[in-house]
Every structure is written in C-alpha cells, then in structure tokens.
Tab-separated table of N, CA and C in Angstrom:
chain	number	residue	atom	x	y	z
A	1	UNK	N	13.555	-14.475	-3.400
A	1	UNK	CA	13.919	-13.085	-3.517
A	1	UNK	C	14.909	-12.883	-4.643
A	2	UNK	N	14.457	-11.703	-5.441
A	2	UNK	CA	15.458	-11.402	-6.640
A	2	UNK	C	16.313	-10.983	-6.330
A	3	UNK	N	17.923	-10.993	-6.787
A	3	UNK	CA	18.967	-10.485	-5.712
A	3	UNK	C	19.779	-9.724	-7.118
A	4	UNK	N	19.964	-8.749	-6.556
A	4	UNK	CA	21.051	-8.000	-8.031
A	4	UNK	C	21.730	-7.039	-7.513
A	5	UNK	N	22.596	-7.050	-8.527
A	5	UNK	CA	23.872	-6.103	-7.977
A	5	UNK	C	23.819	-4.205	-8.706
A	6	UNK	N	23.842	-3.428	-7.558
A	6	UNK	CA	23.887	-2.229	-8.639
A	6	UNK	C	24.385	-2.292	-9.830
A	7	UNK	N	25.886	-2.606	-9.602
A	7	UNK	CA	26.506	-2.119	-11.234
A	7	UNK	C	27.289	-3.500	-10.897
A	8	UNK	N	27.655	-3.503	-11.666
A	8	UNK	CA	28.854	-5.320	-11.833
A	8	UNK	C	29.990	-4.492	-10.865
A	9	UNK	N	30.893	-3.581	-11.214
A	9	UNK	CA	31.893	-3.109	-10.161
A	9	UNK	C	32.041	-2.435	-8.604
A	10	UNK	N	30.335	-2.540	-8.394
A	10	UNK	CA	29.795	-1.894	-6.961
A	10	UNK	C	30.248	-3.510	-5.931
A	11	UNK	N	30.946	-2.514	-4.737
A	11	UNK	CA	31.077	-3.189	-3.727
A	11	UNK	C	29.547	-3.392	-2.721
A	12	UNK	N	28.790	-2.447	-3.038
A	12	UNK	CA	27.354	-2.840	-2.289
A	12	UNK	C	26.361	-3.815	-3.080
A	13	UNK	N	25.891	-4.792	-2.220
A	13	UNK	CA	24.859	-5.496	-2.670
A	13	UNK	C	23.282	-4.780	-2.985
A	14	UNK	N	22.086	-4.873	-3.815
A	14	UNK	CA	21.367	-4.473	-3.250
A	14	UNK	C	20.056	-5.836	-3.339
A	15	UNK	N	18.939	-5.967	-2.340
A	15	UNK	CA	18.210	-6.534	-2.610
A	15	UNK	C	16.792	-6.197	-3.320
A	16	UNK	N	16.261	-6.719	-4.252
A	16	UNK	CA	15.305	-6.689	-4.675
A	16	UNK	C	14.223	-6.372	-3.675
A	17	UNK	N	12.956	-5.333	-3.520
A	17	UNK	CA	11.647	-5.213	-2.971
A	17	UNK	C	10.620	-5.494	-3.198
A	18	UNK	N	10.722	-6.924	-4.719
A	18	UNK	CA	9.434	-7.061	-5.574
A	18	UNK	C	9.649	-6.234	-7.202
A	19	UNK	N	8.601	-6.886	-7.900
A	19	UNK	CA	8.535	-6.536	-9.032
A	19	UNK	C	7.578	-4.908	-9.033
A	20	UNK	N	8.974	-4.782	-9.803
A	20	UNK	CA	8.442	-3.175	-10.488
A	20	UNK	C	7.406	-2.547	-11.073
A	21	UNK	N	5.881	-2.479	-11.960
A	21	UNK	CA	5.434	-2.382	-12.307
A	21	UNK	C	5.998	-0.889	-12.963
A	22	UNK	N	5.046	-0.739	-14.007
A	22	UNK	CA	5.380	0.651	-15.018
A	22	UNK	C	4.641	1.884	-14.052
A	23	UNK	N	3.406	1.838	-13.096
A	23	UNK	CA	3.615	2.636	-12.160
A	23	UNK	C	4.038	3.170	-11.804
A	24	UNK	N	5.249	2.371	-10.213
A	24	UNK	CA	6.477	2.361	-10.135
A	24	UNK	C	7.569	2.974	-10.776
A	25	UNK	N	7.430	2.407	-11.757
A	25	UNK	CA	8.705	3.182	-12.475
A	25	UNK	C	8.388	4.921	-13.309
A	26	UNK	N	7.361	4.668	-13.197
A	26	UNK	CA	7.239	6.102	-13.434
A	26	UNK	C	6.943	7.137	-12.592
A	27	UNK	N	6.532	6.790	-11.130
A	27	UNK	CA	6.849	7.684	-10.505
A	27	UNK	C	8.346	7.886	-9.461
A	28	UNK	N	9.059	6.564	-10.238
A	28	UNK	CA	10.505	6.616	-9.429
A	28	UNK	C	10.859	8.069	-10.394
A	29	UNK	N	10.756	7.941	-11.876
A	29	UNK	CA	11.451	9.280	-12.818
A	29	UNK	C	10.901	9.945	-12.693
A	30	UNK	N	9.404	10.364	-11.863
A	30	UNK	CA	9.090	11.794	-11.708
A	30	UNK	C	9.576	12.024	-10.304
A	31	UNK	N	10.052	11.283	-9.692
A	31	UNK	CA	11.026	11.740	-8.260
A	31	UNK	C	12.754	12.202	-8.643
A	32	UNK	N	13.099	11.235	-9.256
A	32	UNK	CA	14.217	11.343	-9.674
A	32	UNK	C	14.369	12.945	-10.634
A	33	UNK	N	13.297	13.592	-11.066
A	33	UNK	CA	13.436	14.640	-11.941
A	33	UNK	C	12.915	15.792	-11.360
A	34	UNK	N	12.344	15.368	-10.166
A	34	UNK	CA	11.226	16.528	-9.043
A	34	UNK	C	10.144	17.019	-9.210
A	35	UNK	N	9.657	15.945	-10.164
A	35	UNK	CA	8.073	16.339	-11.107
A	35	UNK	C	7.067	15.976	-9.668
A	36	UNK	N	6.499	16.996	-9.613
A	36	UNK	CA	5.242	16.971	-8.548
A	36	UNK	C	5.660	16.834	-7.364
A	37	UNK	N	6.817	16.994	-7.039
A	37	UNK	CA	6.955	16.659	-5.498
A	37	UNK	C	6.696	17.469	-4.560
A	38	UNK	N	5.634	16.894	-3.446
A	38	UNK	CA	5.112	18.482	-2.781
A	38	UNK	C	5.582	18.338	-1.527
A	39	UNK	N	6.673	17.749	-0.986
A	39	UNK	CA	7.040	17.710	0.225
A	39	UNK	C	8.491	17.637	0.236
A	40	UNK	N	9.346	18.827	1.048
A	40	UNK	CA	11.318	17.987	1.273
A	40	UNK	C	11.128	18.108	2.842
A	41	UNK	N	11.980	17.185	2.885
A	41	UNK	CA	12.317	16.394	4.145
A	41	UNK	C	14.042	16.329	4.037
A	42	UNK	N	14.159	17.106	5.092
A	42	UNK	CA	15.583	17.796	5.206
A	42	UNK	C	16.096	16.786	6.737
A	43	UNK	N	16.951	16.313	6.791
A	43	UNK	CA	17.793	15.239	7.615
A	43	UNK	C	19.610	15.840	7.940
A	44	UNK	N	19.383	16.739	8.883
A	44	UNK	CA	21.247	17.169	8.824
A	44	UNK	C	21.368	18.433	7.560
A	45	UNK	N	22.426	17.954	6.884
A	45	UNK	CA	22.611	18.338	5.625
A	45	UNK	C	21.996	18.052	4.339
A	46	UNK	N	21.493	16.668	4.893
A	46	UNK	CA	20.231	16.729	3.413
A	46	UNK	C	18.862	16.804	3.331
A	47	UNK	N	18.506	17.611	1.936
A	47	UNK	CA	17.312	17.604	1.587
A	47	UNK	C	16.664	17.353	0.756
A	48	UNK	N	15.650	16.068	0.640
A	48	UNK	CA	15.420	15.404	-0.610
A	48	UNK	C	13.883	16.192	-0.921
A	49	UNK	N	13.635	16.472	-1.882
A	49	UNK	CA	12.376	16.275	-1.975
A	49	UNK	C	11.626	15.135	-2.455
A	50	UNK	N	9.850	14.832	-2.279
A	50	UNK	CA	9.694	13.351	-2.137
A	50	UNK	C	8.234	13.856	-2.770
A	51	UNK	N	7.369	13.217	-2.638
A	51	UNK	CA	5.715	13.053	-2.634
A	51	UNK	C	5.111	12.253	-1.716
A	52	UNK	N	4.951	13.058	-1.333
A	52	UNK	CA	4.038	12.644	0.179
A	52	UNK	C	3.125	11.686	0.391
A	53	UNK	N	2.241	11.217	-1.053
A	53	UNK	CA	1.455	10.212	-0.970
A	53	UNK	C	2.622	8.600	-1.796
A	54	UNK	N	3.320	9.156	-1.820
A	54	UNK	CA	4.278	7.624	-2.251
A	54	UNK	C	4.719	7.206	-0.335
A	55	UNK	N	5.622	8.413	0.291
A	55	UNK	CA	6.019	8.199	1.942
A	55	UNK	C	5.231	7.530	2.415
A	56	UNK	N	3.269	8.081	2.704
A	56	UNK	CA	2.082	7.509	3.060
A	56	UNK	C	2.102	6.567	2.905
A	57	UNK	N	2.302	5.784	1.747
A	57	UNK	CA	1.601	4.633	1.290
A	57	UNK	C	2.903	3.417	2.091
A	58	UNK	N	4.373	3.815	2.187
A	58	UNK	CA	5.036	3.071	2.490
A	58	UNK	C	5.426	2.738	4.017
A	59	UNK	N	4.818	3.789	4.480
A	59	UNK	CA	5.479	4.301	5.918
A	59	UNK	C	4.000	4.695	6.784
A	60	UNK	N	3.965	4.023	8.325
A	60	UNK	CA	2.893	4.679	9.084
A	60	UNK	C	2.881	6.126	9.646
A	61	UNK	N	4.191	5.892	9.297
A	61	UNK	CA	4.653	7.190	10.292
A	61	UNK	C	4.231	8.658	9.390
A	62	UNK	N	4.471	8.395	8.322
A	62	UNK	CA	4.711	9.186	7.518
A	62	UNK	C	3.283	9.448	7.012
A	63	UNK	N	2.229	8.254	7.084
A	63	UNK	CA	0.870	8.606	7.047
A	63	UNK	C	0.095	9.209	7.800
A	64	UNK	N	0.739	8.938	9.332
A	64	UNK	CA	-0.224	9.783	10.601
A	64	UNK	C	0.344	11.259	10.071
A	65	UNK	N	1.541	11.215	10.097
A	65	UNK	CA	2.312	12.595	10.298
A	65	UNK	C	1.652	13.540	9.338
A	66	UNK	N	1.418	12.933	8.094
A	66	UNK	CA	1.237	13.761	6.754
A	66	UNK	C	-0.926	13.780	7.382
A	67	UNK	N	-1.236	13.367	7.553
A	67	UNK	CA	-3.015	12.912	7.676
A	67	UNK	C	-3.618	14.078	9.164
A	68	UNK	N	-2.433	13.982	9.924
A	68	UNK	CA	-2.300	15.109	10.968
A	68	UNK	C	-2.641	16.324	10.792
A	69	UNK	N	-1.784	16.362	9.502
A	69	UNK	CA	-1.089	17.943	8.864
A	69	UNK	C	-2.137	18.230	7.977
A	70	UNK	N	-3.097	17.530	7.474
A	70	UNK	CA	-4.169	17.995	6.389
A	70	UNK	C	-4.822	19.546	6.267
A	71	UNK	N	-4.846	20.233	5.830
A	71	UNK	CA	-5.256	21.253	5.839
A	71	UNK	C	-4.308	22.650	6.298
A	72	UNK	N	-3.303	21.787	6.602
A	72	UNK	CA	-2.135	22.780	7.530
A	72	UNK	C	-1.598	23.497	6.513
A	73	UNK	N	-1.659	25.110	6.405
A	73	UNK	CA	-1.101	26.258	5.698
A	73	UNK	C	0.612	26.410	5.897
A	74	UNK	N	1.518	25.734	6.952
A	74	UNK	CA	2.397	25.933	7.593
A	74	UNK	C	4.221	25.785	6.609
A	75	UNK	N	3.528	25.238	5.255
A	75	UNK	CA	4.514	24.374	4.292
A	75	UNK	C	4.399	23.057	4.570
A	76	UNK	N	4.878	22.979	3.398
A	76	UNK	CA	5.300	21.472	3.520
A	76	UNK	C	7.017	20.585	3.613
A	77	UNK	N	7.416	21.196	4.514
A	77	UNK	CA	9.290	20.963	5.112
A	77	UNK	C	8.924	19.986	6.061
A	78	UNK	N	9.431	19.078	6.419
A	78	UNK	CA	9.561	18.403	7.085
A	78	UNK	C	11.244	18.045	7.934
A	79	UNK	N	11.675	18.168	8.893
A	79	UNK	CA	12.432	18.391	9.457
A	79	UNK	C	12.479	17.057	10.724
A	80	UNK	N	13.890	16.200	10.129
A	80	UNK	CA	13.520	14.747	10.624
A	80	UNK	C	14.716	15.224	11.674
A	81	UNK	N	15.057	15.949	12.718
A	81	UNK	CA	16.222	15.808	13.681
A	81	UNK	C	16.551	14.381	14.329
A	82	UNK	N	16.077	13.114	14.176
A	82	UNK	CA	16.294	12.086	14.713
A	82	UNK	C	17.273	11.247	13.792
A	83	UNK	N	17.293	11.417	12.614
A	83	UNK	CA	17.652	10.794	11.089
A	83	UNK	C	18.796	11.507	11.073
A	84	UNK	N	19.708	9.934	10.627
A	84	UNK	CA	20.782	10.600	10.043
A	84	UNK	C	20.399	10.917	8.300
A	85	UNK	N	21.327	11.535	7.504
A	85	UNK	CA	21.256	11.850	6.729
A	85	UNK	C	21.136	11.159	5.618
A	86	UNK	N	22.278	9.839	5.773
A	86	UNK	CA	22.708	8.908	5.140
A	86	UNK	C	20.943	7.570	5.305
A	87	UNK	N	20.886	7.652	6.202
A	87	UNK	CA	19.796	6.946	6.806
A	87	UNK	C	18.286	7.085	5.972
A	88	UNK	N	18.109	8.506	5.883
A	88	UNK	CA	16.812	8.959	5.111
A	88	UNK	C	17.069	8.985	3.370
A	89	UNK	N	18.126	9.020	2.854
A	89	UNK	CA	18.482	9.025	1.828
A	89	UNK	C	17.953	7.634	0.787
A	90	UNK	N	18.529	6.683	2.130
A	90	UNK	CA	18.504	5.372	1.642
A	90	UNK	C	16.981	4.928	1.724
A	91	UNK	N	16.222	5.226	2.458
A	91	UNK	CA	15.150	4.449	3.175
A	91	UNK	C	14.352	5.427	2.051
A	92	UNK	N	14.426	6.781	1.799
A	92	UNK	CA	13.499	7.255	0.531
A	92	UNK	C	13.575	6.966	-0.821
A	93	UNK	N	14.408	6.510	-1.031
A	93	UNK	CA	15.569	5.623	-2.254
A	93	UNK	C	14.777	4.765	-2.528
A	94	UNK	N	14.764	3.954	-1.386
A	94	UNK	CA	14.336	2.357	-1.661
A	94	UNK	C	12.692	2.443	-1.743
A	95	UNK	N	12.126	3.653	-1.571
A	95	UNK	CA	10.662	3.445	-1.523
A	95	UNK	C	9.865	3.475	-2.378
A	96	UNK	N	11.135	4.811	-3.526
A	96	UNK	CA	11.038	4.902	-5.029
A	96	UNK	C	11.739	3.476	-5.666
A	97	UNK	N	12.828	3.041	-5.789
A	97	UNK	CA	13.342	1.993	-6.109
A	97	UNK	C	12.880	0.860	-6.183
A	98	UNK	N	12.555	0.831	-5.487
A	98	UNK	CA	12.000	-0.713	-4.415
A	98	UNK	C	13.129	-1.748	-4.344
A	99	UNK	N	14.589	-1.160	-4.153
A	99	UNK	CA	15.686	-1.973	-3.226
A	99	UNK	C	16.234	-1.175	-2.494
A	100	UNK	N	17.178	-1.625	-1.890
A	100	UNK	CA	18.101	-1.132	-0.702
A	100	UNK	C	19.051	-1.876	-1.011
A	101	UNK	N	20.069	-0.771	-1.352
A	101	UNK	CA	21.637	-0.746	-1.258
A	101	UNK	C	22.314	-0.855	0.182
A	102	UNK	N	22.840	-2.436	0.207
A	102	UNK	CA	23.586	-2.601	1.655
A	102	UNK	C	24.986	-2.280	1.247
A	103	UNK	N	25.519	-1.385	2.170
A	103	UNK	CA	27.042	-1.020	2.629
A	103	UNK	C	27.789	-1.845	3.811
C-alpha cells in the first residue's frame, strides 16, 4: 500500500486507494468544480454535491438507492439523517480522491 502524507505539515495521515488513472482524475476536477453533478446529498449542515454514477459505482447502497429512484421526477436531494456531516464529507472525498484522510 502507497502511504502519503497530505501536506508535509498535516497532522493527518492519509492512505492511498490505488493508482489514479487520468479518468479519475478528471472526474475528481469536475467534482471539485461542480461540472455535471446531478445529485447533493445534504448530511446536518452539509451539502456536497456529487454524481451519482461515481456514488453507484463505489457504494451498494448508493446503487440500490439511486436504481430505485430511476425515473423519479421528485429531484435529485438526497437527505442522509443517519450521517454525520463530517462522516459523509470524508467518505465522498475519498471516492473522488481515492484516499482517506485519518484524524
């Protein structure tokens, strides 16, 4: 496992999720910039917006949930009351990223 540090002066570690491909990295900067994102998922006080077929691909949950909803006129908000805030932040982070920042 590749192991690297955010920044040289960060007290959090993060671990590597695998190699990046240019894919990857380009749809981490069209998340990071909100290009195409057709779904937010609001947790507490936060609300990220995401793309729904990146969540799918990483998450089951997030595939029934979204595969459920097909055709559904209702929006696309998603409203996680179980999630902390801090919690969904990280875990959508790392899906674009492909690490996780431990605190």
């Amino acid at each position: 496992r590749k192991r690297s540090l955010c920044q040289e002066d960060d007290e959090n570690a993060c671990i590597s999720l695998g190699m990046v491909d240019e894919q990857a990295r380009r749809m981490c900067s069209m998340w990071e910039r909100g290009v195409h994102c057709d779904v937010t998922l609001k947790a507490g006080q936060c609300t990220l917006a995401a793309h729904s077929v990146v969540l799918m691909a990483w998450s089951d949950w997030f595939a029934t949930f979204f595969e459920d909803r097909f055709g559904d006129t209702g929006g696309n908000d998603v409203e996680l009351t179980e999630v902390e805030a801090d919690a969904l932040r990280a875990v959508v982070t790392a899906m674009y990223r492909r690490e996780i920042c431990l605190t």
